[in-house]
Amino acid sequence: MYELTINGLSKQQFLDQYWQKKPLLIKKGFNDFIDPLSAEELAGLAMEECVESRIVTNHQEKWQAHHGPFEDFSLLTDHHATLLVQAVDHWHPEAAELLAPFRFIPNWRIDDLMISYSTPGGGVGPHLDQYDVFIIQGAGKRHWRVGVAEQTLNEVIPCKDLLQITQFEAVIDTVLEPGDILYIPPGCPHEGYATENALNYSVGFRAPNQIDMLSSFSDYLIDNELGKQRYSDPDLLLTESIGELTQAEFTRIQSLLMSQIQHTEQLQNWLGQFLSTAKHDMDLAAPDEPYTVEEIKELCQADDIVLYRVGGLRAIYQLQPDTLLLSINGTNYNLPLNQLDDAKLLTEQTQITSDQLKSSINNQIFMQTLTTLINEGYWYIE
């Protein structure tokens, strides 16, 4: 297990002083850091059809991005090349453990773990992201420059897959060594180049924009045959100009639209589905034969049984007036309010022991839900 130290700051002090405010260099954020996987293992993942990967090269100032899966790694040259693999936490349990130290940020905000391997000079050029990221240095060294968000930047596109920017003024200019961590808030320009063969781990956070959310909410209304109330104006008055959309009509239309967003239960149901849906494929572990509820109860009564959550699974809960809404990978489940502790187990823990579940055996709704989750492959018994 990795233990995070933040320059002598408490986690709340970090949130108060740095989170979404300014970048931070965390020297020896992980003491005695050991890479959870090798460059060869990362390359193996990049050969899989279901895994998103890229190789970025920069030879003689000519940038190119190549998308996987890869049959060979001739593009990964001895210099100026980088292999990037997305959502490694979905496929590699040991690498997924790197997310645990950062879970003082709410679970729904964590996106995925991207891992890169670079040869000397390798990088993706100066750029900025619209989300928070912690970058952990693994084996090797990498030279990083990071700037603050409040500066004028121009976008350049030397390669259509790389949204790079012009050079910027840096407030952090350093070489990271194993265990060092960079925290970079949204909109802060940064660039990193390996000074020797190097592994880097990027813990990214979700930051959905208004377009993403409104588009998804519209799909939810369509799928559930909601939002069908039509505009009406039974108190219509004669107007001096038939070409004008009056302020009263504007307000009526605005209220018609807002009535959907202000419907709390409806919005929570959509939000549960939206925020718990995985962006990438997951390595599900469905049993060969589905379990019955009674079989799951028997397992909970046994000793030394451990349930493991598959990598990349998104799980959240919301409290409603009369029920508890549990959302797992885009599906909502309703639990009684008195089963809050059970919901916390499923949304906060990556491993659950049978001892932790013994007190829940008589909660029939929870047992049915747990059985469904195991049969879907979201939780598995090793």
PDB file of C-alpha atoms in Angstrom, residues 14-279:
ATOM      1  CA  PHE A  14      -3.656  20.809   0.677  1.00  0.00           C
ATOM      2  CA  LEU A  15      -7.278  21.245  -0.412  1.00  0.00           C
ATOM      3  CA  ASP A  16      -7.448  24.723   1.117  1.00  0.00           C
ATOM      4  CA  GLN A  17      -4.166  26.013  -0.295  1.00  0.00           C
ATOM      5  CA  TYR A  18      -3.608  24.167  -3.588  1.00  0.00           C
ATOM      6  CA  TRP A  19      -6.587  22.164  -4.914  1.00  0.00           C
ATOM      7  CA  GLN A  20      -7.768  23.886  -8.126  1.00  0.00           C
ATOM      8  CA  LYS A  21      -5.676  26.923  -7.176  1.00  0.00           C
ATOM      9  CA  LYS A  22      -1.975  26.458  -7.928  1.00  0.00           C
ATOM     10  CA  PRO A  23       0.504  23.687  -8.812  1.00  0.00           C
ATOM     11  CA  LEU A  24       2.614  21.944  -6.210  1.00  0.00           C
ATOM     12  CA  LEU A  25       5.837  19.952  -6.304  1.00  0.00           C
ATOM     13  CA  ILE A  26       5.705  17.143  -3.727  1.00  0.00           C
ATOM     14  CA  LYS A  27       9.214  15.775  -3.195  1.00  0.00           C
ATOM     15  CA  LYS A  28       9.209  12.179  -1.967  1.00  0.00           C
ATOM     16  CA  GLY A  29       5.416  12.091  -1.949  1.00  0.00           C
ATOM     17  CA  PHE A  30       5.913   8.316  -1.917  1.00  0.00           C
ATOM     18  CA  ASN A  31       8.979   7.179   0.000  1.00  0.00           C
ATOM     19  CA  ASP A  32      10.882   4.185  -1.398  1.00  0.00           C
ATOM     20  CA  PHE A  33       8.551   4.066  -4.408  1.00  0.00           C
ATOM     21  CA  ILE A  34       8.364   0.743  -6.252  1.00  0.00           C
ATOM     22  CA  ASP A  35       6.803   0.595  -9.704  1.00  0.00           C
ATOM     23  CA  PRO A  36       3.700  -1.625  -9.734  1.00  0.00           C
ATOM     24  CA  LEU A  37       4.444  -2.771 -13.285  1.00  0.00           C
ATOM     25  CA  SER A  38       7.298  -2.833 -15.780  1.00  0.00           C
ATOM     26  CA  ALA A  39       7.656  -1.166 -19.154  1.00  0.00           C
ATOM     27  CA  GLU A  40       7.255  -4.616 -20.721  1.00  0.00           C
ATOM     28  CA  GLU A  41       3.942  -5.159 -18.913  1.00  0.00           C
ATOM     29  CA  LEU A  42       2.752  -1.747 -20.080  1.00  0.00           C
ATOM     30  CA  ALA A  43       3.659  -2.679 -23.658  1.00  0.00           C
ATOM     31  CA  GLY A  44       1.715  -5.906 -23.243  1.00  0.00           C
ATOM     32  CA  LEU A  45      -1.409  -3.949 -22.341  1.00  0.00           C
ATOM     33  CA  ALA A  46      -0.896  -1.707 -25.379  1.00  0.00           C
ATOM     34  CA  MET A  47      -1.190  -4.798 -27.603  1.00  0.00           C
ATOM     35  CA  GLU A  48      -4.752  -5.477 -26.410  1.00  0.00           C
ATOM     36  CA  GLU A  49      -7.690  -4.428 -28.574  1.00  0.00           C
ATOM     37  CA  CYS A  50      -9.772  -3.281 -25.586  1.00  0.00           C
ATOM     38  CA  VAL A  51      -7.069  -1.001 -24.145  1.00  0.00           C
ATOM     39  CA  GLU A  52      -6.624   2.593 -25.356  1.00  0.00           C
ATOM     40  CA  SER A  53      -2.987   3.383 -26.136  1.00  0.00           C
ATOM     41  CA  ARG A  54      -0.791   5.736 -28.159  1.00  0.00           C
ATOM     42  CA  ILE A  55       2.834   6.154 -29.143  1.00  0.00           C
ATOM     43  CA  VAL A  56       3.911   9.798 -29.542  1.00  0.00           C
ATOM     44  CA  THR A  57       7.178  10.623 -31.284  1.00  0.00           C
ATOM     45  CA  ASN A  58       9.080  13.849 -31.895  1.00  0.00           C
ATOM     46  CA  HIS A  59      11.906  13.430 -34.371  1.00  0.00           C
ATOM     47  CA  GLN A  60      13.516  16.560 -35.787  1.00  0.00           C
ATOM     48  CA  GLU A  61      10.622  18.646 -34.407  1.00  0.00           C
ATOM     49  CA  LYS A  62       8.082  16.562 -36.314  1.00  0.00           C
ATOM     50  CA  TRP A  63       5.371  15.366 -33.928  1.00  0.00           C
ATOM     51  CA  GLN A  64       3.385  12.227 -34.662  1.00  0.00           C
ATOM     52  CA  ALA A  65       0.788  10.263 -32.675  1.00  0.00           C
ATOM     53  CA  HIS A  66       0.030   6.627 -33.450  1.00  0.00           C
ATOM     54  CA  HIS A  67      -2.937   4.805 -31.947  1.00  0.00           C
ATOM     55  CA  GLY A  68      -2.885   1.216 -30.695  1.00  0.00           C
ATOM     56  CA  PRO A  69      -3.303  -1.629 -30.358  1.00  0.00           C
ATOM     57  CA  PHE A  70       0.297  -2.302 -31.398  1.00  0.00           C
ATOM     58  CA  GLU A  71       1.670  -5.507 -32.872  1.00  0.00           C
ATOM     59  CA  ASP A  72       5.255  -4.367 -32.383  1.00  0.00           C
ATOM     60  CA  PHE A  73       7.050  -1.406 -30.849  1.00  0.00           C
ATOM     61  CA  SER A  74       9.356  -0.284 -33.608  1.00  0.00           C
ATOM     62  CA  LEU A  75       7.810   3.191 -33.236  1.00  0.00           C
ATOM     63  CA  LEU A  76       9.052   3.323 -29.643  1.00  0.00           C
ATOM     64  CA  THR A  77      12.551   4.418 -30.591  1.00  0.00           C
ATOM     65  CA  ASP A  78      15.549   4.836 -28.296  1.00  0.00           C
ATOM     66  CA  HIS A  79      14.998   8.607 -28.145  1.00  0.00           C
ATOM     67  CA  HIS A  80      12.075  11.069 -28.356  1.00  0.00           C
ATOM     68  CA  ALA A  81       9.293   8.519 -28.033  1.00  0.00           C
ATOM     69  CA  THR A  82       6.542   7.893 -25.493  1.00  0.00           C
ATOM     70  CA  LEU A  83       4.071   5.048 -25.006  1.00  0.00           C
ATOM     71  CA  LEU A  84       0.873   6.107 -23.215  1.00  0.00           C
ATOM     72  CA  VAL A  85      -1.774   3.680 -21.946  1.00  0.00           C
ATOM     73  CA  GLN A  86      -5.115   4.880 -20.568  1.00  0.00           C
ATOM     74  CA  ALA A  87      -7.138   3.397 -17.706  1.00  0.00           C
ATOM     75  CA  VAL A  88      -4.481   0.938 -16.588  1.00  0.00           C
ATOM     76  CA  ASP A  89      -6.347   0.684 -13.271  1.00  0.00           C
ATOM     77  CA  HIS A  90      -9.082  -1.192 -15.185  1.00  0.00           C
ATOM     78  CA  TRP A  91      -6.689  -3.974 -16.150  1.00  0.00           C
ATOM     79  CA  HIS A  92      -3.848  -4.142 -13.648  1.00  0.00           C
ATOM     80  CA  PRO A  93      -4.846  -4.579  -9.958  1.00  0.00           C
ATOM     81  CA  GLU A  94      -1.403  -3.718  -8.597  1.00  0.00           C
ATOM     82  CA  ALA A  95      -1.288  -0.470 -10.582  1.00  0.00           C
ATOM     83  CA  ALA A  96      -4.840   0.338  -9.462  1.00  0.00           C
ATOM     84  CA  GLU A  97      -3.571   0.529  -5.875  1.00  0.00           C
ATOM     85  CA  LEU A  98      -1.881   3.821  -6.829  1.00  0.00           C
ATOM     86  CA  LEU A  99      -5.322   5.463  -6.781  1.00  0.00           C
ATOM     87  CA  ALA A 100      -5.961   4.643  -3.116  1.00  0.00           C
ATOM     88  CA  PRO A 101      -3.811   7.449  -1.593  1.00  0.00           C
ATOM     89  CA  PHE A 102      -5.748  10.033  -3.611  1.00  0.00           C
ATOM     90  CA  ARG A 103      -9.201   8.909  -2.528  1.00  0.00           C
ATOM     91  CA  PHE A 104      -9.456  11.754  -0.046  1.00  0.00           C
ATOM     92  CA  ILE A 105     -10.938  13.384  -3.144  1.00  0.00           C
ATOM     93  CA  PRO A 106     -14.539  12.088  -3.616  1.00  0.00           C
ATOM     94  CA  ASN A 107     -14.607   8.821  -5.555  1.00  0.00           C
ATOM     95  CA  TRP A 108     -16.830  10.123  -8.330  1.00  0.00           C
ATOM     96  CA  ARG A 109     -14.200  12.732  -9.233  1.00  0.00           C
ATOM     97  CA  ILE A 110     -11.459  10.172  -9.896  1.00  0.00           C
ATOM     98  CA  ASP A 111     -11.212   9.354 -13.597  1.00  0.00           C
ATOM     99  CA  ASP A 112      -8.436   6.865 -14.303  1.00  0.00           C
ATOM    100  CA  LEU A 113      -4.752   6.017 -14.091  1.00  0.00           C
ATOM    101  CA  MET A 114      -2.751   6.710 -17.237  1.00  0.00           C
ATOM    102  CA  ILE A 115       0.783   5.320 -17.409  1.00  0.00           C
ATOM    103  CA  SER A 116       3.496   6.399 -19.806  1.00  0.00           C
ATOM    104  CA  TYR A 117       6.924   5.054 -20.680  1.00  0.00           C
ATOM    105  CA  SER A 118       9.326   7.493 -22.350  1.00  0.00           C
ATOM    106  CA  THR A 119      12.765   7.206 -23.839  1.00  0.00           C
ATOM    107  CA  PRO A 120      15.168  10.162 -23.418  1.00  0.00           C
ATOM    108  CA  GLY A 121      13.619  13.301 -24.911  1.00  0.00           C
ATOM    109  CA  GLY A 122      10.222  11.677 -25.037  1.00  0.00           C
ATOM    110  CA  GLY A 123       7.102  13.643 -24.096  1.00  0.00           C
ATOM    111  CA  VAL A 124       3.907  15.056 -25.575  1.00  0.00           C
ATOM    112  CA  GLY A 125       4.993  18.690 -25.738  1.00  0.00           C
ATOM    113  CA  PRO A 126       3.730  21.751 -23.871  1.00  0.00           C
ATOM    114  CA  HIS A 127      -0.017  21.534 -23.249  1.00  0.00           C
ATOM    115  CA  LEU A 128      -2.719  22.094 -20.669  1.00  0.00           C
ATOM    116  CA  ASP A 129      -5.541  19.940 -19.358  1.00  0.00           C
ATOM    117  CA  GLN A 130      -8.964  20.974 -18.131  1.00  0.00           C
ATOM    118  CA  TYR A 131      -8.870  18.651 -15.160  1.00  0.00           C
ATOM    119  CA  ASP A 132      -6.764  18.099 -12.036  1.00  0.00           C
ATOM    120  CA  VAL A 133      -3.922  15.606 -12.247  1.00  0.00           C
ATOM    121  CA  PHE A 134      -1.282  14.142  -9.950  1.00  0.00           C
ATOM    122  CA  ILE A 135       1.806  12.956 -11.855  1.00  0.00           C
ATOM    123  CA  ILE A 136       3.931  10.373 -10.035  1.00  0.00           C
ATOM    124  CA  GLN A 137       7.478   9.710 -11.121  1.00  0.00           C
ATOM    125  CA  GLY A 138       8.359   6.046 -11.341  1.00  0.00           C
ATOM    126  CA  ALA A 139      11.606   4.537 -12.583  1.00  0.00           C
ATOM    127  CA  GLY A 140      13.953   6.983 -14.287  1.00  0.00           C
ATOM    128  CA  LYS A 141      13.842  10.784 -14.338  1.00  0.00           C
ATOM    129  CA  ARG A 142      11.774  13.391 -16.130  1.00  0.00           C
ATOM    130  CA  HIS A 143      12.267  17.148 -16.458  1.00  0.00           C
ATOM    131  CA  TRP A 144       9.052  19.067 -15.819  1.00  0.00           C
ATOM    132  CA  ARG A 145       8.017  22.674 -16.281  1.00  0.00           C
ATOM    133  CA  VAL A 146       4.673  23.879 -14.917  1.00  0.00           C
ATOM    134  CA  GLY A 147       3.079  27.328 -15.120  1.00  0.00           C
ATOM    135  CA  VAL A 148       0.102  29.015 -13.514  1.00  0.00           C
ATOM    136  CA  ALA A 149      -3.212  29.327 -15.301  1.00  0.00           C
ATOM    137  CA  GLU A 150      -3.312  33.132 -15.501  1.00  0.00           C
ATOM    138  CA  GLN A 151      -1.191  33.706 -18.609  1.00  0.00           C
ATOM    139  CA  THR A 152      -1.827  34.203 -22.312  1.00  0.00           C
ATOM    140  CA  LEU A 153      -1.312  31.025 -24.299  1.00  0.00           C
ATOM    141  CA  ASN A 154      -1.671  30.241 -27.980  1.00  0.00           C
ATOM    142  CA  GLU A 155      -2.639  26.811 -29.270  1.00  0.00           C
ATOM    143  CA  VAL A 156      -0.466  25.167 -31.897  1.00  0.00           C
ATOM    144  CA  ILE A 157      -1.315  21.944 -33.683  1.00  0.00           C
ATOM    145  CA  PRO A 158       1.840  20.297 -35.042  1.00  0.00           C
ATOM    146  CA  CYS A 159      -0.169  17.053 -35.025  1.00  0.00           C
ATOM    147  CA  LYS A 160      -3.975  16.859 -35.088  1.00  0.00           C
ATOM    148  CA  ASP A 161      -4.002  14.474 -32.092  1.00  0.00           C
ATOM    149  CA  LEU A 162      -1.798  16.728 -29.931  1.00  0.00           C
ATOM    150  CA  LEU A 163      -3.356  20.000 -28.772  1.00  0.00           C
ATOM    151  CA  GLN A 164      -0.139  21.721 -27.828  1.00  0.00           C
ATOM    152  CA  ILE A 165       0.505  25.316 -26.814  1.00  0.00           C
ATOM    153  CA  THR A 166       3.290  27.809 -27.254  1.00  0.00           C
ATOM    154  CA  GLN A 167       5.975  28.110 -24.597  1.00  0.00           C
ATOM    155  CA  PHE A 168       4.959  29.526 -21.238  1.00  0.00           C
ATOM    156  CA  GLU A 169       6.423  30.999 -18.079  1.00  0.00           C
ATOM    157  CA  ALA A 170       7.110  28.279 -15.500  1.00  0.00           C
ATOM    158  CA  VAL A 171       6.816  28.495 -11.726  1.00  0.00           C
ATOM    159  CA  ILE A 172       8.050  24.912 -11.311  1.00  0.00           C
ATOM    160  CA  ASP A 173      11.115  23.809 -13.269  1.00  0.00           C
ATOM    161  CA  THR A 174      12.589  20.597 -11.889  1.00  0.00           C
ATOM    162  CA  VAL A 175      13.656  17.018 -12.533  1.00  0.00           C
ATOM    163  CA  LEU A 176      11.427  14.445 -10.877  1.00  0.00           C
ATOM    164  CA  GLU A 177      12.955  11.348  -9.318  1.00  0.00           C
ATOM    165  CA  PRO A 178      11.178   8.128  -8.234  1.00  0.00           C
ATOM    166  CA  GLY A 179       8.448   8.883  -5.687  1.00  0.00           C
ATOM    167  CA  ASP A 180       8.232  12.617  -6.502  1.00  0.00           C
ATOM    168  CA  ILE A 181       4.758  13.911  -7.401  1.00  0.00           C
ATOM    169  CA  LEU A 182       3.457  16.954  -9.259  1.00  0.00           C
ATOM    170  CA  TYR A 183      -0.026  18.301  -8.619  1.00  0.00           C
ATOM    171  CA  ILE A 184      -1.310  20.323 -11.594  1.00  0.00           C
ATOM    172  CA  PRO A 185      -4.688  22.120 -11.435  1.00  0.00           C
ATOM    173  CA  PRO A 186      -6.916  22.619 -14.494  1.00  0.00           C
ATOM    174  CA  GLY A 187      -5.681  25.113 -17.052  1.00  0.00           C
ATOM    175  CA  CYS A 188      -2.059  25.187 -15.857  1.00  0.00           C
ATOM    176  CA  PRO A 189       0.375  24.738 -18.758  1.00  0.00           C
ATOM    177  CA  HIS A 190       2.956  22.004 -18.374  1.00  0.00           C
ATOM    178  CA  GLU A 191       5.453  19.896 -20.269  1.00  0.00           C
ATOM    179  CA  GLY A 192       7.668  16.992 -19.325  1.00  0.00           C
ATOM    180  CA  TYR A 193      10.561  15.289 -21.106  1.00  0.00           C
ATOM    181  CA  ALA A 194      12.339  12.135 -19.990  1.00  0.00           C
ATOM    182  CA  THR A 195      16.029  12.606 -19.293  1.00  0.00           C
ATOM    183  CA  GLU A 196      16.430   8.827 -19.240  1.00  0.00           C
ATOM    184  CA  ASN A 197      14.076   5.886 -19.761  1.00  0.00           C
ATOM    185  CA  ALA A 198      11.211   6.731 -17.427  1.00  0.00           C
ATOM    186  CA  LEU A 199       7.813   5.559 -16.196  1.00  0.00           C
ATOM    187  CA  ASN A 200       5.182   8.098 -15.165  1.00  0.00           C
ATOM    188  CA  TYR A 201       1.768   7.621 -13.551  1.00  0.00           C
ATOM    189  CA  SER A 202      -0.995  10.192 -14.028  1.00  0.00           C
ATOM    190  CA  VAL A 203      -3.993  10.167 -11.688  1.00  0.00           C
ATOM    191  CA  GLY A 204      -6.632  12.203 -13.514  1.00  0.00           C
ATOM    192  CA  PHE A 205      -9.916  13.586 -12.223  1.00  0.00           C
ATOM    193  CA  ARG A 206     -13.284  13.939 -13.930  1.00  0.00           C
ATOM    194  CA  ALA A 207     -14.550  17.425 -14.694  1.00  0.00           C
ATOM    195  CA  PRO A 208     -17.652  17.102 -16.911  1.00  0.00           C
ATOM    196  CA  ASN A 209     -18.629  20.282 -18.703  1.00  0.00           C
ATOM    197  CA  GLN A 210     -22.114  21.680 -19.244  1.00  0.00           C
ATOM    198  CA  ILE A 211     -22.374  20.267 -22.765  1.00  0.00           C
ATOM    199  CA  ASP A 212     -21.515  16.743 -21.560  1.00  0.00           C
ATOM    200  CA  MET A 213     -24.051  16.913 -18.759  1.00  0.00           C
ATOM    201  CA  LEU A 214     -26.891  18.538 -20.684  1.00  0.00           C
ATOM    202  CA  SER A 215     -26.442  16.115 -23.583  1.00  0.00           C
ATOM    203  CA  SER A 216     -26.491  13.126 -21.226  1.00  0.00           C
ATOM    204  CA  PHE A 217     -29.489  14.504 -19.324  1.00  0.00           C
ATOM    205  CA  SER A 218     -31.386  14.942 -22.603  1.00  0.00           C
ATOM    206  CA  ASP A 219     -30.646  11.316 -23.500  1.00  0.00           C
ATOM    207  CA  TYR A 220     -31.916  10.259 -20.061  1.00  0.00           C
ATOM    208  CA  LEU A 221     -35.191  12.135 -20.602  1.00  0.00           C
ATOM    209  CA  ILE A 222     -35.630  10.511 -24.015  1.00  0.00           C
ATOM    210  CA  ASP A 223     -34.788   7.005 -22.776  1.00  0.00           C
ATOM    211  CA  ASN A 224     -37.266   7.326 -19.899  1.00  0.00           C
ATOM    212  CA  GLU A 225     -39.959   9.095 -21.947  1.00  0.00           C
ATOM    213  CA  LEU A 226     -39.797  12.172 -19.734  1.00  0.00           C
ATOM    214  CA  GLY A 227     -39.833  15.871 -20.537  1.00  0.00           C
ATOM    215  CA  LYS A 228     -42.902  15.683 -22.779  1.00  0.00           C
ATOM    216  CA  GLN A 229     -44.773  18.634 -21.296  1.00  0.00           C
ATOM    217  CA  ARG A 230     -45.508  21.092 -24.087  1.00  0.00           C
ATOM    218  CA  TYR A 231     -45.454  24.854 -24.048  1.00  0.00           C
ATOM    219  CA  SER A 232     -48.893  26.375 -23.379  1.00  0.00           C
ATOM    220  CA  ASP A 233     -50.255  29.903 -22.948  1.00  0.00           C
ATOM    221  CA  PRO A 234     -53.962  29.846 -21.999  1.00  0.00           C
ATOM    222  CA  ASP A 235     -53.723  33.445 -20.724  1.00  0.00           C
ATOM    223  CA  LEU A 236     -52.393  34.830 -24.023  1.00  0.00           C
ATOM    224  CA  LEU A 237     -52.996  38.553 -24.544  1.00  0.00           C
ATOM    225  CA  LEU A 238     -53.015  40.629 -27.699  1.00  0.00           C
ATOM    226  CA  THR A 239     -49.629  42.221 -28.381  1.00  0.00           C
ATOM    227  CA  GLU A 240     -48.632  45.312 -30.286  1.00  0.00           C
ATOM    228  CA  SER A 241     -45.911  43.402 -32.176  1.00  0.00           C
ATOM    229  CA  ILE A 242     -46.465  39.833 -33.358  1.00  0.00           C
ATOM    230  CA  GLY A 243     -42.752  39.592 -34.145  1.00  0.00           C
ATOM    231  CA  GLU A 244     -41.676  39.943 -30.519  1.00  0.00           C
ATOM    232  CA  LEU A 245     -40.912  37.114 -28.096  1.00  0.00           C
ATOM    233  CA  THR A 246     -42.028  38.857 -24.930  1.00  0.00           C
ATOM    234  CA  GLN A 247     -40.300  38.678 -21.576  1.00  0.00           C
ATOM    235  CA  ALA A 248     -43.323  36.795 -20.190  1.00  0.00           C
ATOM    236  CA  GLU A 249     -43.035  34.183 -22.958  1.00  0.00           C
ATOM    237  CA  PHE A 250     -39.286  33.873 -22.406  1.00  0.00           C
ATOM    238  CA  THR A 251     -39.877  33.312 -18.685  1.00  0.00           C
ATOM    239  CA  ARG A 252     -42.541  30.683 -19.405  1.00  0.00           C
ATOM    240  CA  ILE A 253     -40.154  28.754 -21.702  1.00  0.00           C
ATOM    241  CA  GLN A 254     -37.310  29.076 -19.195  1.00  0.00           C
ATOM    242  CA  SER A 255     -39.564  27.698 -16.436  1.00  0.00           C
ATOM    243  CA  LEU A 256     -40.631  24.803 -18.679  1.00  0.00           C
ATOM    244  CA  LEU A 257     -36.993  23.799 -19.180  1.00  0.00           C
ATOM    245  CA  MET A 258     -35.939  24.396 -15.590  1.00  0.00           C
ATOM    246  CA  SER A 259     -38.792  22.268 -14.260  1.00  0.00           C
ATOM    247  CA  GLN A 260     -36.911  19.171 -15.470  1.00  0.00           C
ATOM    248  CA  ILE A 261     -33.607  20.115 -13.857  1.00  0.00           C
ATOM    249  CA  GLN A 262     -35.326  21.185 -10.646  1.00  0.00           C
ATOM    250  CA  HIS A 263     -37.074  17.800 -10.314  1.00  0.00           C
ATOM    251  CA  THR A 264     -34.736  16.521  -7.586  1.00  0.00           C
ATOM    252  CA  GLU A 265     -35.460  12.788  -7.738  1.00  0.00           C
ATOM    253  CA  GLN A 266     -35.304  12.741 -11.525  1.00  0.00           C
ATOM    254  CA  LEU A 267     -32.024  14.671 -11.536  1.00  0.00           C
ATOM    255  CA  GLN A 268     -30.496  12.380  -8.899  1.00  0.00           C
ATOM    256  CA  ASN A 269     -31.488   9.282 -10.879  1.00  0.00           C
ATOM    257  CA  TRP A 270     -29.822  10.654 -14.000  1.00  0.00           C
ATOM    258  CA  LEU A 271     -26.777  11.888 -12.106  1.00  0.00           C
ATOM    259  CA  GLY A 272     -26.275   8.476 -10.505  1.00  0.00           C
ATOM    260  CA  GLN A 273     -26.254   6.832 -13.916  1.00  0.00           C
ATOM    261  CA  PHE A 274     -24.087   9.510 -15.525  1.00  0.00           C
ATOM    262  CA  LEU A 275     -21.384   9.705 -12.847  1.00  0.00           C
ATOM    263  CA  SER A 276     -21.135   5.953 -12.306  1.00  0.00           C
ATOM    264  CA  THR A 277     -20.779   4.995 -15.974  1.00  0.00           C
ATOM    265  CA  ALA A 278     -17.241   3.887 -16.835  1.00  0.00           C
ATOM    266  CA  LYS A 279     -15.505   5.736 -19.666  1.00  0.00           C
TER     267      LYS A 279
END
